[in-house]
PDB file of C-alpha atoms in Angstrom:
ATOM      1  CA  UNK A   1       0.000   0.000   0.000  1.00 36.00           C
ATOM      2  CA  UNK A   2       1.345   3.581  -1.204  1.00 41.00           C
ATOM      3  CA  UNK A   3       0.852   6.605   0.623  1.00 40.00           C
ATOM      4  CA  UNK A   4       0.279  10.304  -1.030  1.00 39.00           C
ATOM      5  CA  UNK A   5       3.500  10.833   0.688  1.00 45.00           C
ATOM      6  CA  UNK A   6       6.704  11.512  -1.153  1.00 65.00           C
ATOM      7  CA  UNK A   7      10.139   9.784  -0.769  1.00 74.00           C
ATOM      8  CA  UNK A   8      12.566   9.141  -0.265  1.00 94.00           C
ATOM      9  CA  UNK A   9      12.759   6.363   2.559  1.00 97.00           C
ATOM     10  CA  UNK A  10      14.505   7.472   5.803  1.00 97.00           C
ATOM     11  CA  UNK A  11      13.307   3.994   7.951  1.00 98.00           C
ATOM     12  CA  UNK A  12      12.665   0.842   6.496  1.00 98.00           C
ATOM     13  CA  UNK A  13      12.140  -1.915   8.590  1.00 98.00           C
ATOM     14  CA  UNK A  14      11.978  -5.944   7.083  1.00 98.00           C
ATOM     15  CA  UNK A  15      11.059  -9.014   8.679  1.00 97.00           C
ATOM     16  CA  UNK A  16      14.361  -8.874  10.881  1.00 98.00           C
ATOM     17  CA  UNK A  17      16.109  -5.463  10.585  1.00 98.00           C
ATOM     18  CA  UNK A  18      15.554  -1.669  10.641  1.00 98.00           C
ATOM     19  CA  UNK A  19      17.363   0.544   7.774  1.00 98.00           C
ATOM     20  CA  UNK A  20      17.480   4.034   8.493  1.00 97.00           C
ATOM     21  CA  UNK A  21      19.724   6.901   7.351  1.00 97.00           C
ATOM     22  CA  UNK A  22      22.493   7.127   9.483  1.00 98.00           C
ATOM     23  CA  UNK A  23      23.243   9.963  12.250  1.00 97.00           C
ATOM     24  CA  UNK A  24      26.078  11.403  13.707  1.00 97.00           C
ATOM     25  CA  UNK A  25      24.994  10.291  17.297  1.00 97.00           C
ATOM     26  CA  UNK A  26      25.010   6.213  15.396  1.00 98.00           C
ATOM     27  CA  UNK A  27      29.096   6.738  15.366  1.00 98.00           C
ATOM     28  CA  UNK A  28      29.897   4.656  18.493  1.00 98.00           C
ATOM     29  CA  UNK A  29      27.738   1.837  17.768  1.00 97.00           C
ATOM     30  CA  UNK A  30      28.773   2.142  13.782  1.00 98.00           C
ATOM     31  CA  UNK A  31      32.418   1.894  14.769  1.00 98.00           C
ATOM     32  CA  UNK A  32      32.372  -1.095  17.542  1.00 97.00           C
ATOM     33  CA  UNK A  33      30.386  -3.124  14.178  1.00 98.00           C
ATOM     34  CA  UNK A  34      33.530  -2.141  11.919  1.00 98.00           C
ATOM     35  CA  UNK A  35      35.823  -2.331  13.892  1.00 97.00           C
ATOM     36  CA  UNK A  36      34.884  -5.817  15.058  1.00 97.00           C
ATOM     37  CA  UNK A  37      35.183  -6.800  11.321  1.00 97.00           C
ATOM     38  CA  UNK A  38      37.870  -5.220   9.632  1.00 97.00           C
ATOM     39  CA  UNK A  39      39.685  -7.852   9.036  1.00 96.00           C
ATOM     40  CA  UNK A  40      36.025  -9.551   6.730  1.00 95.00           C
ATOM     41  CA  UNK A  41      35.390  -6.646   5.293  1.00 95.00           C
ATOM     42  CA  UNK A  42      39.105  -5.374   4.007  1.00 93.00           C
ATOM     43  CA  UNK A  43      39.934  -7.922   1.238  1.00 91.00           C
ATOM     44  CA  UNK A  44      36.393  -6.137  -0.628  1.00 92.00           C
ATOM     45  CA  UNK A  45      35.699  -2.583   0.320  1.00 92.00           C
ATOM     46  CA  UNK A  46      38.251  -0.191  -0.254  1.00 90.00           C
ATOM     47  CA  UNK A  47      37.071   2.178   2.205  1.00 93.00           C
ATOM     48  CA  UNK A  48      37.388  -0.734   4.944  1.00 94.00           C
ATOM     49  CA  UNK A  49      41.042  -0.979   3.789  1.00 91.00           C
ATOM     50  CA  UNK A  50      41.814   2.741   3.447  1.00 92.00           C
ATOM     51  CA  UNK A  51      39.888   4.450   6.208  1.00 94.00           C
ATOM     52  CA  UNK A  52      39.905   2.501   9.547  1.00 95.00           C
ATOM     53  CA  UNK A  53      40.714   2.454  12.100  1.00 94.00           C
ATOM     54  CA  UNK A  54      39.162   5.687  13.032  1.00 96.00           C
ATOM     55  CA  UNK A  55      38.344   7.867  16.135  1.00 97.00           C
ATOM     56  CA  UNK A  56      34.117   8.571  17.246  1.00 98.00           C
ATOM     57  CA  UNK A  57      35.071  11.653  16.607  1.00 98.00           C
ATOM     58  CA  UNK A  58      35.478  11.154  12.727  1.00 98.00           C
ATOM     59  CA  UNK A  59      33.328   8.157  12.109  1.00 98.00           C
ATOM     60  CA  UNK A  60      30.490  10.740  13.268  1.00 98.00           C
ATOM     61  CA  UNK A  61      31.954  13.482  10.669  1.00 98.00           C
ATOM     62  CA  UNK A  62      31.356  10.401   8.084  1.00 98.00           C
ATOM     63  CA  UNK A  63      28.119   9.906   9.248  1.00 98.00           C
ATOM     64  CA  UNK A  64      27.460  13.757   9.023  1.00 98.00           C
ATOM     65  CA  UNK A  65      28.239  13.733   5.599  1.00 98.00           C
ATOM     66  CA  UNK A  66      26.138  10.326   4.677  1.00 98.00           C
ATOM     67  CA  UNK A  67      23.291  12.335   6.572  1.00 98.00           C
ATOM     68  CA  UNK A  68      23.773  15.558   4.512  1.00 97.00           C
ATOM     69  CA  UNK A  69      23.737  13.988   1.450  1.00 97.00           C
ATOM     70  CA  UNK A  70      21.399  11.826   2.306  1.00 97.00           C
ATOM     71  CA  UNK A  71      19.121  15.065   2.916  1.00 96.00           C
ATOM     72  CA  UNK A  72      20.054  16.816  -0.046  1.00 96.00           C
ATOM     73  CA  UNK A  73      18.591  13.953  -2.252  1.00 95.00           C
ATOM     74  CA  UNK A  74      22.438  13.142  -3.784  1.00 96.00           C
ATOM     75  CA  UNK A  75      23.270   9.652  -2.117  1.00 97.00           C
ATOM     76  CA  UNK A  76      21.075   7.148   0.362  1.00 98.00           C
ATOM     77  CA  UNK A  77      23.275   5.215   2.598  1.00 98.00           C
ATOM     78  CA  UNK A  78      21.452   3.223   5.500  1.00 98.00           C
ATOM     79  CA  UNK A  79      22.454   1.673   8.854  1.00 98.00           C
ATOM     80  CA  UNK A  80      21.482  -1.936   9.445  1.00 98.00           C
ATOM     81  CA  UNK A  81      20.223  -2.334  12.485  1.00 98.00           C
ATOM     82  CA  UNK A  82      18.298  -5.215  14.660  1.00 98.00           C
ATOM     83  CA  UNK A  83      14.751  -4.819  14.647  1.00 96.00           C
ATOM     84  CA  UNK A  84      14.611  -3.036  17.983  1.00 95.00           C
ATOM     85  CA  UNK A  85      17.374  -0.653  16.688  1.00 96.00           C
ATOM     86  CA  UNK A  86      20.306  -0.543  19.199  1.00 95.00           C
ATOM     87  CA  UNK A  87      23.072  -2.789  17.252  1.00 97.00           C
ATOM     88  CA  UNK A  88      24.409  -1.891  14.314  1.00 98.00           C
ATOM     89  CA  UNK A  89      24.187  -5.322  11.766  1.00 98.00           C
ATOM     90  CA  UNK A  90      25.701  -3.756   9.159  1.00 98.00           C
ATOM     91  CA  UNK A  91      25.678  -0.672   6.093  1.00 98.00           C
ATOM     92  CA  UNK A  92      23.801  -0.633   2.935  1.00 98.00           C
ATOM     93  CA  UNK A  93      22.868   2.194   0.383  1.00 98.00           C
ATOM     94  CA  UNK A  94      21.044   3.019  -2.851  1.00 98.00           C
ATOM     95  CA  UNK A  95      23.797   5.156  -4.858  1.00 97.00           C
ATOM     96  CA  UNK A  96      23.191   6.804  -7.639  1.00 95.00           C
ATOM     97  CA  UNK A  97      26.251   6.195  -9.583  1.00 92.00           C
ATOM     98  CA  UNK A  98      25.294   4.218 -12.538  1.00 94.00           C
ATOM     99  CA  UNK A  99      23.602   6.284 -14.611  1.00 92.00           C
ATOM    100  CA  UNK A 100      19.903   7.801 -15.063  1.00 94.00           C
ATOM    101  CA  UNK A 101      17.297   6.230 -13.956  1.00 95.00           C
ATOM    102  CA  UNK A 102      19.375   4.015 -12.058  1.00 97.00           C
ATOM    103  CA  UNK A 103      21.136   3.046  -8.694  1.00 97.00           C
ATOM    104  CA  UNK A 104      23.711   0.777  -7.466  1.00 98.00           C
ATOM    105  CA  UNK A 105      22.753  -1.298  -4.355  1.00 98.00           C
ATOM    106  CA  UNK A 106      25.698  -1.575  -1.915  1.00 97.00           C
ATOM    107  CA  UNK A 107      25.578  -3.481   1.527  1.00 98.00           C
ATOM    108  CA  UNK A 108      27.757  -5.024   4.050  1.00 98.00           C
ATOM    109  CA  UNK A 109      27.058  -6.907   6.816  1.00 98.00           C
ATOM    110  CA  UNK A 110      29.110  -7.254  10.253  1.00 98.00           C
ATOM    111  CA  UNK A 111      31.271 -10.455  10.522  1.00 96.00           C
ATOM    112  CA  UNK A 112      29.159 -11.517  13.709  1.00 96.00           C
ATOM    113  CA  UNK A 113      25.612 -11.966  11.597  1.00 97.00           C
ATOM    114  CA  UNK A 114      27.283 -12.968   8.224  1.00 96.00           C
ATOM    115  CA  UNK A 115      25.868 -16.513   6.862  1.00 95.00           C
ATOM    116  CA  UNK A 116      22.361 -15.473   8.096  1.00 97.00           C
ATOM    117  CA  UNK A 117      20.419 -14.365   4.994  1.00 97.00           C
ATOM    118  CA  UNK A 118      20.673 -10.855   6.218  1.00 98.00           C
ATOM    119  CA  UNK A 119      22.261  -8.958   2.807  1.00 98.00           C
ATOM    120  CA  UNK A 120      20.055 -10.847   0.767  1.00 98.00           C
ATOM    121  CA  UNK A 121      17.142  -9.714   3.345  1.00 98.00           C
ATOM    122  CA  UNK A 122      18.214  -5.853   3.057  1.00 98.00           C
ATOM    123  CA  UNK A 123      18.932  -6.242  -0.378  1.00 98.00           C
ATOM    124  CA  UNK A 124      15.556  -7.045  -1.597  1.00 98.00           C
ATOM    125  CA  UNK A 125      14.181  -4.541   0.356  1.00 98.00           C
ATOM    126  CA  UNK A 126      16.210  -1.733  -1.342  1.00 98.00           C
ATOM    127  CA  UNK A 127      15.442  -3.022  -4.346  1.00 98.00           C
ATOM    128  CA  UNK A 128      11.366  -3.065  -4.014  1.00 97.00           C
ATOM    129  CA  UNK A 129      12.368   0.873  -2.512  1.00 97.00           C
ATOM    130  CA  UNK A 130      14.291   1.381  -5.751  1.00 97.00           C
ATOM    131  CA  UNK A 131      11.525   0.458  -8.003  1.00 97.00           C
ATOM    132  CA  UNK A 132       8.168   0.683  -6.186  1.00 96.00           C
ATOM    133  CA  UNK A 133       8.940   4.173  -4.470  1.00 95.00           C
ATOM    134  CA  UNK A 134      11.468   5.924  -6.620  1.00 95.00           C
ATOM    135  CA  UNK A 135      10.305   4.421  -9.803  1.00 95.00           C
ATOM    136  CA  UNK A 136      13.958   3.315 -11.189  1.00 97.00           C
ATOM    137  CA  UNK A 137      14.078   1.791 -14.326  1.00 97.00           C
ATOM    138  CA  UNK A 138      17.458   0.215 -13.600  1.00 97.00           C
ATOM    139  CA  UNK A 139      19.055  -1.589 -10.260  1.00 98.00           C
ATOM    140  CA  UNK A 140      22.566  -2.971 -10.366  1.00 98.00           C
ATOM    141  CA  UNK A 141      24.960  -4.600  -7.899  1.00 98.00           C
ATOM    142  CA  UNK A 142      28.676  -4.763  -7.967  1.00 96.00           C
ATOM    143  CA  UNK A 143      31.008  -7.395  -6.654  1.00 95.00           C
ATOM    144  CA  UNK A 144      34.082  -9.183  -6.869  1.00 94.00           C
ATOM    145  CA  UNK A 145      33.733 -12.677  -8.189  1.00 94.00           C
ATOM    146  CA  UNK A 146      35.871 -14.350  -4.895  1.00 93.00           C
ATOM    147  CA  UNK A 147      33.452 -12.808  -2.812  1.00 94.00           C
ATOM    148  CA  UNK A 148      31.156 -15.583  -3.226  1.00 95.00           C
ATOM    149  CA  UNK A 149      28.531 -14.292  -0.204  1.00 95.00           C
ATOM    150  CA  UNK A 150      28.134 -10.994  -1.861  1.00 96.00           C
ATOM    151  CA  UNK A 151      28.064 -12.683  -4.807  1.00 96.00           C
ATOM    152  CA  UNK A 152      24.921 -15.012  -3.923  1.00 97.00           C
ATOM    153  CA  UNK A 153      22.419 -12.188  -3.197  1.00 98.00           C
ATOM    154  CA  UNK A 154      21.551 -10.733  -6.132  1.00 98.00           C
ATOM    155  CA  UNK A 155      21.273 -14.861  -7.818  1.00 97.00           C
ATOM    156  CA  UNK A 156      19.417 -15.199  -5.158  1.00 97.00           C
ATOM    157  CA  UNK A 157      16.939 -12.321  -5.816  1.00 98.00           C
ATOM    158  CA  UNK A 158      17.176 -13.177  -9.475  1.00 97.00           C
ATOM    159  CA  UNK A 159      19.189 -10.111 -10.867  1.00 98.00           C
ATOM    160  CA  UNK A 160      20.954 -11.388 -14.418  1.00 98.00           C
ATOM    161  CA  UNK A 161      24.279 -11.355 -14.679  1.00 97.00           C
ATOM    162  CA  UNK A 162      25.368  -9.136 -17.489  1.00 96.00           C
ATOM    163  CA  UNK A 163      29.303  -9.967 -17.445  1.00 96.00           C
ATOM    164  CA  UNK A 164      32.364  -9.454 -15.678  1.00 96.00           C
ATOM    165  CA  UNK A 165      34.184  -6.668 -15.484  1.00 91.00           C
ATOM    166  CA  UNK A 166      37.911  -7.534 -15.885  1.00 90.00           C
ATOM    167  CA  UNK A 167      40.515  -6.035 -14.220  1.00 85.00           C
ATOM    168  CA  UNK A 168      38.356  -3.524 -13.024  1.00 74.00           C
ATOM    169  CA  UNK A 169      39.880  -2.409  -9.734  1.00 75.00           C
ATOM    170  CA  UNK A 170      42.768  -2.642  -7.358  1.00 69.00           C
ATOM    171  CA  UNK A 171      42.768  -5.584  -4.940  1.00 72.00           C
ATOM    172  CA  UNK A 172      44.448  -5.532  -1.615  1.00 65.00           C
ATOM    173  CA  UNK A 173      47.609  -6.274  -2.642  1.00 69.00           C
ATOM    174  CA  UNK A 174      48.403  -3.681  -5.387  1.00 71.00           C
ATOM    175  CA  UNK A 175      46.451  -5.990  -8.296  1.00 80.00           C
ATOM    176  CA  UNK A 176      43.791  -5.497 -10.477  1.00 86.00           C
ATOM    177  CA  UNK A 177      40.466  -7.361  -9.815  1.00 87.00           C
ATOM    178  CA  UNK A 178      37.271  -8.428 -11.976  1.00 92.00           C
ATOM    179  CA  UNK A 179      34.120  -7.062 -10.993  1.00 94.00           C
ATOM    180  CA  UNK A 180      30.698  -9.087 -11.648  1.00 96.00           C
ATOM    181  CA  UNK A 181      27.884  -7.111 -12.664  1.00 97.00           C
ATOM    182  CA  UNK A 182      24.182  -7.776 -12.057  1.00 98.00           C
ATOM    183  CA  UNK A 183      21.282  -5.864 -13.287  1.00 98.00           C
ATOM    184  CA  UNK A 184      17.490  -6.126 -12.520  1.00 98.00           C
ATOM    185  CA  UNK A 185      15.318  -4.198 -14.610  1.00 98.00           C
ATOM    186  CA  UNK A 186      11.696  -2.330 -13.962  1.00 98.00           C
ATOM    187  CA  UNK A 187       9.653  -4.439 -16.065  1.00 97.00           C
ATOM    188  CA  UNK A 188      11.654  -7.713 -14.480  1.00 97.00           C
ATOM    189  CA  UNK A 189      10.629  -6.858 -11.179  1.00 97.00           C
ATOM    190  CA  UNK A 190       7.380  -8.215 -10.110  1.00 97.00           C
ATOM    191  CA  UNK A 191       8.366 -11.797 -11.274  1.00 97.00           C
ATOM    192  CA  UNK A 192      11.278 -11.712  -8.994  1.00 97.00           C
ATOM    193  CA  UNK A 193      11.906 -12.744  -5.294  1.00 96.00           C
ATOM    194  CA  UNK A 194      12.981  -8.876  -3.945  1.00 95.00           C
ATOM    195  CA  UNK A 195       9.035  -8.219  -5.610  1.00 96.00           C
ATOM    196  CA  UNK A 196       7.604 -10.678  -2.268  1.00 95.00           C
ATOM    197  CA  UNK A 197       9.622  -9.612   0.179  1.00 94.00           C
ATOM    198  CA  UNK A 198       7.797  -7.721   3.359  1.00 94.00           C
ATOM    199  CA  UNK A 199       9.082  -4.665   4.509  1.00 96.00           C
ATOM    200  CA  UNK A 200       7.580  -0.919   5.667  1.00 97.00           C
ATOM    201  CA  UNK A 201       8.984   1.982   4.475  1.00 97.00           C
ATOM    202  CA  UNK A 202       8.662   5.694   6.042  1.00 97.00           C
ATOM    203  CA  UNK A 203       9.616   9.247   5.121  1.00 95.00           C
ATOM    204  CA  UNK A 204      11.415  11.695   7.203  1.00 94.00           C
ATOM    205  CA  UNK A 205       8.375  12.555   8.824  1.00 94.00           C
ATOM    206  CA  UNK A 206       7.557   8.921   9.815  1.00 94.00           C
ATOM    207  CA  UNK A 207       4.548   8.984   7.354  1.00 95.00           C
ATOM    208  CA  UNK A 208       3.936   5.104   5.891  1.00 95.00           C
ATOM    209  CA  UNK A 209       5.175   5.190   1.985  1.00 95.00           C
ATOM    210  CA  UNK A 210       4.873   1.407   1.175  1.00 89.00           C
TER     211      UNK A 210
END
């Protein structure tokens, strides 16, 4: 059910987890979750590898500028939290970096809940956001062909695999790495898993948009 209301989505919540943007006062709780998994999360996201560790004091100037952006309409990146909302599960966003009338779907989930269905959980929630709320025509997802968890969700939510990327970026240890790239179009949508999966999503105000 759709609301008069207008996006985008600032809370989601699915059958197990709340997505909302992130805030400044999040930074404690964001950094304990990264911290705790550096060493998962380094061999695929650069800014895992580059960034951290990192004081409170700048993980909340990180989240500042997720929030601002986030507010001026330019990117969407989400905390993962549990359903009640006081741990941090993980980070996932709806970029808009691939073109019009499209956005990339980026998550990662902290090493203590990986193997749990989670990514796949807040990944087919972004994408029914993606397409049901914001009316994309285009949803794509990005990964590294080693990372074989990352690379289950979007097979899982029946996204097509267009090709791989060679050589596409720098791996940990000065490389180059292929990228895999998966697309899932508008008129695709409804006959595809992300399509059933249950979630509520809210604006800024708290008003009900799906």
């Amino acid at each position: 059910m759709t609301s008069t209301s207008s996006g985008p989505a600032y809370t989601i919540q699915t059958a197990r987890t709340l997505l909302r943007c992130w805030s400044p006062a999040d930074a404690a709780r964001a950094l304990r979750a990264i911290h705790a998994s550096l060493e998962h999360l380094r061999p695929w996201l650069d800014w895992a590898r580059e960034a951290y560790p990192m004081s409170v004091s700048q993980q909340a100037a990180v989240l500042r500028r997720f929030r601002g952006r986030f507010d001026l309409g330019e990117d969407f990146t989400y905390a993962v939290f549990d359903r009640g909302g006081t741990e941090v599960l993980g980070g996932c966003g709806l970029h808009p970096r691939v073109g019009e009338g499209g956005r990339e779907i980026g998550y990662w989930i902290a090493s203590e809940h990986i193997g749990q269905g989670l990514a796949t959980e807040v990944a087919a929630a972004l994408t029914r956001v993606a397409f049901e709320l914001e009316g994309l025509r285009r949803v794509e997802i990005h990964c590294d062909p080693l990372n074989v968890r990352s690379a289950a969700v979007p097979r899982k939510l029946g996204f097509t695999h267009e090709g791989t990327l060679r050589q596409r970026l720098r791996s940990p240890d000065g490389g180059w790495r292929d990228t895999m790239l998966w697309t899932l179009l508008a008129e695709d949508h409804a006959a595809r898993p992300a399509a059933a999966s249950n979630l509520e999503a809210f604006d800024v105000l708290g008003q009900r948009l799906l």
